[in-house]
């Protein structure tokens, strides 16, 4: 086997780098939500639009699905209900069917109990705020600073080194 080629920082380098950062965020809302930095920027944007609760609810539901143990599930389910779904919720999300969600179902929680509501919120973000996010200053400025980093002399010399290595 040829020795593994590193990019100078000890990371194996591949000739076709996977999409990163804003390019990845721009491909889908799923990709954006998988990247902690993407989530951070998206939240920043939604805060300005007064709809940050949507992404917070979505993240809380993702976290809820991984919750183990009935007691923890009950606590987390109640927390989600009180924070996002009850009529007195501090960060109420606007979903259909939340009125049918009564506190009784919180007694017998299951990992996918919020799935329908989570899907509604996902679609709301996907077809509404996500497209605006991609045109927002928050996104565009982040993209610009990424491009500047990529075009910095250090990045170019690494790229030149890599291309020399690959063209031997």
PDB file of C-alpha atoms in Angstrom:
ATOM      1  CA  UNK A   1       0.000   0.000   0.000  1.00  0.00           C
ATOM      2  CA  UNK A   2       1.288   3.501  -0.676  1.00  0.00           C
ATOM      3  CA  UNK A   3       1.842   5.467   2.532  1.00  0.00           C
ATOM      4  CA  UNK A   4      -1.113   7.560   3.587  1.00  0.00           C
ATOM      5  CA  UNK A   5      -0.740  11.137   2.424  1.00  0.00           C
ATOM      6  CA  UNK A   6      -1.550  13.768   5.010  1.00  0.00           C
ATOM      7  CA  UNK A   7      -2.569  17.345   4.370  1.00  0.00           C
ATOM      8  CA  UNK A   8       0.126  18.849   6.558  1.00  0.00           C
ATOM      9  CA  UNK A   9      -2.101  18.939   9.635  1.00  0.00           C
ATOM     10  CA  UNK A  10      -2.075  15.222  10.067  1.00  0.00           C
ATOM     11  CA  UNK A  11      -5.451  14.656   8.420  1.00  0.00           C
ATOM     12  CA  UNK A  12      -5.496  12.163   5.573  1.00  0.00           C
ATOM     13  CA  UNK A  13      -6.211  14.204   2.476  1.00  0.00           C
ATOM     14  CA  UNK A  14      -8.416  13.018  -0.310  1.00  0.00           C
ATOM     15  CA  UNK A  15      -8.239  14.395  -3.809  1.00  0.00           C
ATOM     16  CA  UNK A  16     -11.977  14.914  -3.867  1.00  0.00           C
ATOM     17  CA  UNK A  17     -12.738  16.668  -0.629  1.00  0.00           C
ATOM     18  CA  UNK A  18     -16.229  16.057   0.696  1.00  0.00           C
ATOM     19  CA  UNK A  19     -18.451  19.116   0.751  1.00  0.00           C
ATOM     20  CA  UNK A  20     -17.880  21.139   3.876  1.00  0.00           C
ATOM     21  CA  UNK A  21     -19.471  24.070   5.635  1.00  0.00           C
ATOM     22  CA  UNK A  22     -21.777  26.286   3.655  1.00  0.00           C
ATOM     23  CA  UNK A  23     -21.568  24.192   0.479  1.00  0.00           C
ATOM     24  CA  UNK A  24     -22.837  21.237   2.457  1.00  0.00           C
ATOM     25  CA  UNK A  25     -25.492  23.321   4.237  1.00  0.00           C
ATOM     26  CA  UNK A  26     -26.758  24.555   0.893  1.00  0.00           C
ATOM     27  CA  UNK A  27     -27.382  21.025  -0.391  1.00  0.00           C
ATOM     28  CA  UNK A  28     -30.097  20.182   2.152  1.00  0.00           C
ATOM     29  CA  UNK A  29     -31.654  21.123   5.443  1.00  0.00           C
ATOM     30  CA  UNK A  30     -30.683  17.640   6.703  1.00  0.00           C
ATOM     31  CA  UNK A  31     -26.997  18.400   6.062  1.00  0.00           C
ATOM     32  CA  UNK A  32     -27.346  21.768   7.743  1.00  0.00           C
ATOM     33  CA  UNK A  33     -28.909  20.198  10.837  1.00  0.00           C
ATOM     34  CA  UNK A  34     -26.142  17.574  11.042  1.00  0.00           C
ATOM     35  CA  UNK A  35     -23.456  20.242  11.358  1.00  0.00           C
ATOM     36  CA  UNK A  36     -23.188  21.935  14.784  1.00  0.00           C
ATOM     37  CA  UNK A  37     -21.855  25.113  13.168  1.00  0.00           C
ATOM     38  CA  UNK A  38     -24.731  25.025  10.670  1.00  0.00           C
ATOM     39  CA  UNK A  39     -27.255  24.635  13.473  1.00  0.00           C
ATOM     40  CA  UNK A  40     -25.657  27.557  15.288  1.00  0.00           C
ATOM     41  CA  UNK A  41     -25.912  29.834  12.234  1.00  0.00           C
ATOM     42  CA  UNK A  42     -29.441  28.673  11.423  1.00  0.00           C
ATOM     43  CA  UNK A  43     -30.527  29.397  15.015  1.00  0.00           C
ATOM     44  CA  UNK A  44     -28.965  32.830  14.771  1.00  0.00           C
ATOM     45  CA  UNK A  45     -31.027  33.430  11.627  1.00  0.00           C
ATOM     46  CA  UNK A  46     -34.271  32.037  13.084  1.00  0.00           C
ATOM     47  CA  UNK A  47     -33.822  34.185  16.188  1.00  0.00           C
ATOM     48  CA  UNK A  48     -33.926  37.228  13.911  1.00  0.00           C
ATOM     49  CA  UNK A  49     -37.090  35.831  12.326  1.00  0.00           C
ATOM     50  CA  UNK A  50     -38.600  35.101  15.742  1.00  0.00           C
ATOM     51  CA  UNK A  51     -38.923  31.411  14.923  1.00  0.00           C
ATOM     52  CA  UNK A  52     -35.935  29.885  16.710  1.00  0.00           C
ATOM     53  CA  UNK A  53     -38.336  27.626  18.620  1.00  0.00           C
ATOM     54  CA  UNK A  54     -38.798  25.552  15.437  1.00  0.00           C
ATOM     55  CA  UNK A  55     -35.207  24.368  15.265  1.00  0.00           C
ATOM     56  CA  UNK A  56     -35.024  24.041  19.061  1.00  0.00           C
ATOM     57  CA  UNK A  57     -38.118  21.818  19.009  1.00  0.00           C
ATOM     58  CA  UNK A  58     -36.667  19.748  16.156  1.00  0.00           C
ATOM     59  CA  UNK A  59     -33.372  19.301  18.044  1.00  0.00           C
ATOM     60  CA  UNK A  60     -35.218  18.428  21.267  1.00  0.00           C
ATOM     61  CA  UNK A  61     -37.191  15.729  19.397  1.00  0.00           C
ATOM     62  CA  UNK A  62     -33.980  14.281  17.921  1.00  0.00           C
ATOM     63  CA  UNK A  63     -32.483  14.162  21.401  1.00  0.00           C
ATOM     64  CA  UNK A  64     -35.703  12.636  22.773  1.00  0.00           C
ATOM     65  CA  UNK A  65     -35.525   9.706  20.318  1.00  0.00           C
ATOM     66  CA  UNK A  66     -32.166   8.713  21.824  1.00  0.00           C
ATOM     67  CA  UNK A  67     -33.435   8.865  25.403  1.00  0.00           C
ATOM     68  CA  UNK A  68     -33.209   5.596  27.298  1.00  0.00           C
ATOM     69  CA  UNK A  69     -35.383   4.517  30.194  1.00  0.00           C
ATOM     70  CA  UNK A  70     -39.037   5.252  30.866  1.00  0.00           C
ATOM     71  CA  UNK A  71     -38.381   7.738  33.660  1.00  0.00           C
ATOM     72  CA  UNK A  72     -36.008   9.863  31.551  1.00  0.00           C
ATOM     73  CA  UNK A  73     -38.387   9.653  28.606  1.00  0.00           C
ATOM     74  CA  UNK A  74     -41.270  10.863  30.755  1.00  0.00           C
ATOM     75  CA  UNK A  75     -39.211  13.779  32.014  1.00  0.00           C
ATOM     76  CA  UNK A  76     -37.955  14.725  28.568  1.00  0.00           C
ATOM     77  CA  UNK A  77     -41.405  14.328  26.992  1.00  0.00           C
ATOM     78  CA  UNK A  78     -42.895  16.582  29.628  1.00  0.00           C
ATOM     79  CA  UNK A  79     -40.117  19.107  29.098  1.00  0.00           C
ATOM     80  CA  UNK A  80     -40.799  19.153  25.337  1.00  0.00           C
ATOM     81  CA  UNK A  81     -44.529  19.453  25.962  1.00  0.00           C
ATOM     82  CA  UNK A  82     -44.172  22.288  28.466  1.00  0.00           C
ATOM     83  CA  UNK A  83     -41.543  24.164  26.441  1.00  0.00           C
ATOM     84  CA  UNK A  84     -42.974  23.834  22.938  1.00  0.00           C
ATOM     85  CA  UNK A  85     -46.466  22.337  22.811  1.00  0.00           C
ATOM     86  CA  UNK A  86     -48.683  23.347  25.707  1.00  0.00           C
ATOM     87  CA  UNK A  87     -50.880  26.413  25.346  1.00  0.00           C
ATOM     88  CA  UNK A  88     -48.710  28.144  27.951  1.00  0.00           C
ATOM     89  CA  UNK A  89     -45.422  27.070  26.350  1.00  0.00           C
ATOM     90  CA  UNK A  90     -42.614  29.583  26.554  1.00  0.00           C
ATOM     91  CA  UNK A  91     -41.417  28.736  23.014  1.00  0.00           C
ATOM     92  CA  UNK A  92     -44.619  27.470  21.466  1.00  0.00           C
ATOM     93  CA  UNK A  93     -44.334  25.913  18.016  1.00  0.00           C
ATOM     94  CA  UNK A  94     -47.210  26.164  15.620  1.00  0.00           C
ATOM     95  CA  UNK A  95     -48.185  22.617  14.659  1.00  0.00           C
ATOM     96  CA  UNK A  96     -51.433  20.908  13.788  1.00  0.00           C
ATOM     97  CA  UNK A  97     -52.616  18.354  16.253  1.00  0.00           C
ATOM     98  CA  UNK A  98     -50.791  19.718  19.253  1.00  0.00           C
ATOM     99  CA  UNK A  99     -54.136  20.408  20.913  1.00  0.00           C
ATOM    100  CA  UNK A 100     -54.806  16.643  20.811  1.00  0.00           C
ATOM    101  CA  UNK A 101     -51.530  16.050  22.621  1.00  0.00           C
ATOM    102  CA  UNK A 102     -52.663  15.809  26.178  1.00  0.00           C
ATOM    103  CA  UNK A 103     -50.567  15.391  29.243  1.00  0.00           C
ATOM    104  CA  UNK A 104     -51.893  11.817  29.532  1.00  0.00           C
ATOM    105  CA  UNK A 105     -49.712  10.577  26.666  1.00  0.00           C
ATOM    106  CA  UNK A 106     -46.720  11.931  28.554  1.00  0.00           C
ATOM    107  CA  UNK A 107     -47.256   9.140  31.074  1.00  0.00           C
ATOM    108  CA  UNK A 108     -46.547   6.478  28.447  1.00  0.00           C
ATOM    109  CA  UNK A 109     -43.907   8.026  26.204  1.00  0.00           C
ATOM    110  CA  UNK A 110     -42.350   6.278  23.212  1.00  0.00           C
ATOM    111  CA  UNK A 111     -39.388   7.414  21.063  1.00  0.00           C
ATOM    112  CA  UNK A 112     -41.510   8.460  18.077  1.00  0.00           C
ATOM    113  CA  UNK A 113     -44.371  10.126  19.935  1.00  0.00           C
ATOM    114  CA  UNK A 114     -43.383  13.557  18.578  1.00  0.00           C
ATOM    115  CA  UNK A 115     -42.464  12.340  15.085  1.00  0.00           C
ATOM    116  CA  UNK A 116     -45.533  13.728  13.252  1.00  0.00           C
ATOM    117  CA  UNK A 117     -45.118  17.130  14.869  1.00  0.00           C
ATOM    118  CA  UNK A 118     -41.367  17.056  14.284  1.00  0.00           C
ATOM    119  CA  UNK A 119     -41.964  16.281  10.596  1.00  0.00           C
ATOM    120  CA  UNK A 120     -44.379  19.226  10.338  1.00  0.00           C
ATOM    121  CA  UNK A 121     -41.794  21.560  11.832  1.00  0.00           C
ATOM    122  CA  UNK A 122     -39.074  20.112   9.603  1.00  0.00           C
ATOM    123  CA  UNK A 123     -41.184  20.804   6.513  1.00  0.00           C
ATOM    124  CA  UNK A 124     -42.074  24.242   7.767  1.00  0.00           C
ATOM    125  CA  UNK A 125     -38.370  25.046   8.138  1.00  0.00           C
ATOM    126  CA  UNK A 126     -37.454  23.334   4.876  1.00  0.00           C
ATOM    127  CA  UNK A 127     -39.999  25.131   2.701  1.00  0.00           C
ATOM    128  CA  UNK A 128     -39.993  28.408   4.555  1.00  0.00           C
ATOM    129  CA  UNK A 129     -37.086  29.596   6.652  1.00  0.00           C
ATOM    130  CA  UNK A 130     -34.356  27.373   5.148  1.00  0.00           C
ATOM    131  CA  UNK A 131     -34.607  28.968   1.700  1.00  0.00           C
ATOM    132  CA  UNK A 132     -34.513  32.427   3.266  1.00  0.00           C
ATOM    133  CA  UNK A 133     -31.550  31.371   5.396  1.00  0.00           C
ATOM    134  CA  UNK A 134     -29.577  30.509   2.238  1.00  0.00           C
ATOM    135  CA  UNK A 135     -30.101  34.098   1.043  1.00  0.00           C
ATOM    136  CA  UNK A 136     -29.434  35.672   4.439  1.00  0.00           C
ATOM    137  CA  UNK A 137     -26.417  37.745   5.431  1.00  0.00           C
ATOM    138  CA  UNK A 138     -25.621  35.232   8.167  1.00  0.00           C
ATOM    139  CA  UNK A 139     -25.213  32.460   5.587  1.00  0.00           C
ATOM    140  CA  UNK A 140     -23.583  34.590   2.889  1.00  0.00           C
ATOM    141  CA  UNK A 141     -21.065  36.172   5.265  1.00  0.00           C
ATOM    142  CA  UNK A 142     -20.114  32.780   6.654  1.00  0.00           C
ATOM    143  CA  UNK A 143     -19.708  31.482   3.120  1.00  0.00           C
ATOM    144  CA  UNK A 144     -17.538  34.468   2.208  1.00  0.00           C
ATOM    145  CA  UNK A 145     -15.237  33.983   5.206  1.00  0.00           C
ATOM    146  CA  UNK A 146     -14.938  30.277   4.339  1.00  0.00           C
ATOM    147  CA  UNK A 147     -13.936  31.137   0.790  1.00  0.00           C
ATOM    148  CA  UNK A 148     -11.382  33.653   2.033  1.00  0.00           C
ATOM    149  CA  UNK A 149      -9.861  30.967   4.258  1.00  0.00           C
ATOM    150  CA  UNK A 150      -9.733  28.558   1.332  1.00  0.00           C
ATOM    151  CA  UNK A 151      -8.040  31.171  -0.833  1.00  0.00           C
ATOM    152  CA  UNK A 152      -5.508  32.197   1.791  1.00  0.00           C
ATOM    153  CA  UNK A 153      -1.843  31.641   0.831  1.00  0.00           C
ATOM    154  CA  UNK A 154      -1.536  28.810   3.400  1.00  0.00           C
ATOM    155  CA  UNK A 155      -4.484  26.962   1.911  1.00  0.00           C
ATOM    156  CA  UNK A 156      -3.121  27.421  -1.600  1.00  0.00           C
ATOM    157  CA  UNK A 157       0.321  26.112  -0.748  1.00  0.00           C
ATOM    158  CA  UNK A 158      -1.283  23.042   0.838  1.00  0.00           C
ATOM    159  CA  UNK A 159      -3.325  22.563  -2.324  1.00  0.00           C
ATOM    160  CA  UNK A 160      -0.211  22.994  -4.500  1.00  0.00           C
ATOM    161  CA  UNK A 161       1.671  20.509  -2.343  1.00  0.00           C
ATOM    162  CA  UNK A 162      -1.195  18.088  -2.682  1.00  0.00           C
ATOM    163  CA  UNK A 163      -1.385  18.506  -6.444  1.00  0.00           C
ATOM    164  CA  UNK A 164       2.390  17.974  -6.721  1.00  0.00           C
ATOM    165  CA  UNK A 165       2.035  14.767  -4.711  1.00  0.00           C
ATOM    166  CA  UNK A 166      -0.836  13.497  -6.835  1.00  0.00           C
ATOM    167  CA  UNK A 167       0.776  14.395 -10.143  1.00  0.00           C
ATOM    168  CA  UNK A 168       3.939  12.384  -9.607  1.00  0.00           C
TER     169      UNK A 168
END
